[in-house]
Amino acid sequence: MTRTVYVNGEYLPETEAKVSIFDRGFLMADAVYEVTSVIGGKLVDFEGHVTRLQRSMSELEMVSPVTMDELLAIHRELIAKNDLNEGGIYLQITRGAPGDRDFAWPDPDEVPAGIVLFTFNKPLVDSKVMDEGIKVISIPDERWSRRDIKTTQLLYPSYAKMQAKKKGCADAWLVEDGFVTEGTANNAYIVKDGTIITRQLSNDILHGITRAAILRFAREAQMQVEERPFTIEEAQGADEAFVTSATGFAQPVIEIDGATIGTGVPGDISKRLREIYTEEMIKAAI
């Protein structure tokens, strides 16, 4: 079945979708993006993703081509057109196509922003892959310093992911100045003596929407949370480890750089957080 996608104001079959070769998202990675999960045909934490999208655009002085109400309507229309029950919607907004390549970005009053959305199917709630736990490696974090802006500059995370795959692992944790920043596409956590430890918010990491929800639910469940940096060595000695992302929820990590974490199986806290998150997000989905 051919998907229907949304490109610059039009709903099109994916085989007919085109963007300009001069689009700055293509030439400069001058674009921001969001991925919103869909469960039961409804959007998970859409308001959180929209708020972060607006922040990303503001930090880069970008102007949205649509209102946030229009964006919600587009998401819902794509869900309907593609009969999407479970999976996600990818959204990308670029600075547009000025007609030539230039390091200086164009006047938004003269060159409208570009916008692309498409759906994808993926099991989220009953996912064996998410429940089993993953192995990760560590790798130096050599990205630019504004990781709090969700841009499409993803070459280095892709490189890190491939280094992990070459070693038979699912992902990489990025390390800067001796401390873990985050995973290639997720926030990183360890659990020690019942306390959940994760790096505090700053320009060094993405302000994860799932991260915010998970930490809120953890505190509501009377779990101890400590927001601070931790090292790979500390993680290897932890009782549990896990990562969070929009389509991964809370996914256990059972090995880091060859060292088994805890008992080598998903821990109770990460499993409980995944259960709580899934239950609450299904109830709140729109």
CSV table of N, CA and C in Angstrom, one decimal, residues 189-198 223-228 234 238-240 242 269:
chain,number,residue,atom,x,y,z
A,189,TYR,N,20.0,6.6,31.2
A,189,TYR,CA,19.7,6.5,32.7
A,189,TYR,C,20.4,5.3,33.3
A,190,ILE,N,20.8,5.4,34.5
A,190,ILE,CA,21.2,4.2,35.3
A,190,ILE,C,20.4,4.2,36.6
A,191,VAL,N,20.3,3.1,37.3
A,191,VAL,CA,19.7,2.9,38.5
A,191,VAL,C,20.6,2.3,39.5
A,192,LYS,N,20.8,3.0,40.7
A,192,LYS,CA,21.7,2.5,41.7
A,192,LYS,C,21.1,2.6,43.1
A,193,ASP,N,20.9,1.5,43.8
A,193,ASP,CA,20.3,1.5,45.1
A,193,ASP,C,18.9,2.1,45.1
A,194,GLY,N,18.2,1.9,44.0
A,194,GLY,CA,16.8,2.4,43.9
A,194,GLY,C,16.7,3.8,43.4
A,195,THR,N,17.8,4.5,43.1
A,195,THR,CA,17.8,5.8,42.6
A,195,THR,C,18.0,5.9,41.1
A,196,ILE,N,17.1,6.6,40.4
A,196,ILE,CA,17.2,6.8,39.0
A,196,ILE,C,18.1,8.0,38.8
A,197,ILE,N,19.2,7.8,38.0
A,197,ILE,CA,20.2,8.8,37.7
A,197,ILE,C,20.2,9.1,36.2
A,198,THR,N,20.1,10.4,35.9
A,198,THR,CA,20.2,10.8,34.5
A,198,THR,C,20.7,12.2,34.4
A,223,MET,N,9.5,7.2,43.4
A,223,MET,CA,10.8,6.8,43.1
A,223,MET,C,11.8,7.9,43.3
A,224,GLN,N,13.0,7.6,43.7
A,224,GLN,CA,14.0,8.6,43.8
A,224,GLN,C,14.7,9.0,42.5
A,225,VAL,N,14.8,10.2,42.2
A,225,VAL,CA,15.4,10.7,40.9
A,225,VAL,C,16.6,11.7,41.2
A,226,GLU,N,17.7,11.5,40.6
A,226,GLU,CA,18.8,12.4,40.8
A,226,GLU,C,19.3,12.8,39.4
A,227,GLU,N,19.3,14.1,39.1
A,227,GLU,CA,19.7,14.6,37.8
A,227,GLU,C,21.1,15.1,37.9
A,228,ARG,N,22.0,14.3,37.3
A,228,ARG,CA,23.5,14.6,37.3
A,228,ARG,C,24.2,13.8,36.3
A,234,GLU,N,30.6,4.1,36.2
A,234,GLU,CA,29.5,4.1,37.1
A,234,GLU,C,28.3,3.3,36.6
A,238,ALA,N,26.2,-0.2,37.8
A,238,ALA,CA,24.8,0.1,38.3
A,238,ALA,C,24.0,-1.2,38.4
A,239,ASP,N,22.8,-1.0,39.1
A,239,ASP,CA,21.9,-2.2,39.2
A,239,ASP,C,21.1,-2.3,37.9
A,240,GLU,N,20.8,-1.2,37.3
A,240,GLU,CA,20.0,-1.2,36.0
A,240,GLU,C,20.5,-0.1,35.2
A,242,PHE,N,18.8,2.1,31.4
A,242,PHE,CA,17.8,2.1,30.4
A,242,PHE,C,17.9,3.4,29.6
A,269,ILE,N,12.8,-1.6,37.9
A,269,ILE,CA,12.4,-0.2,37.8
A,269,ILE,C,12.1,0.2,36.3
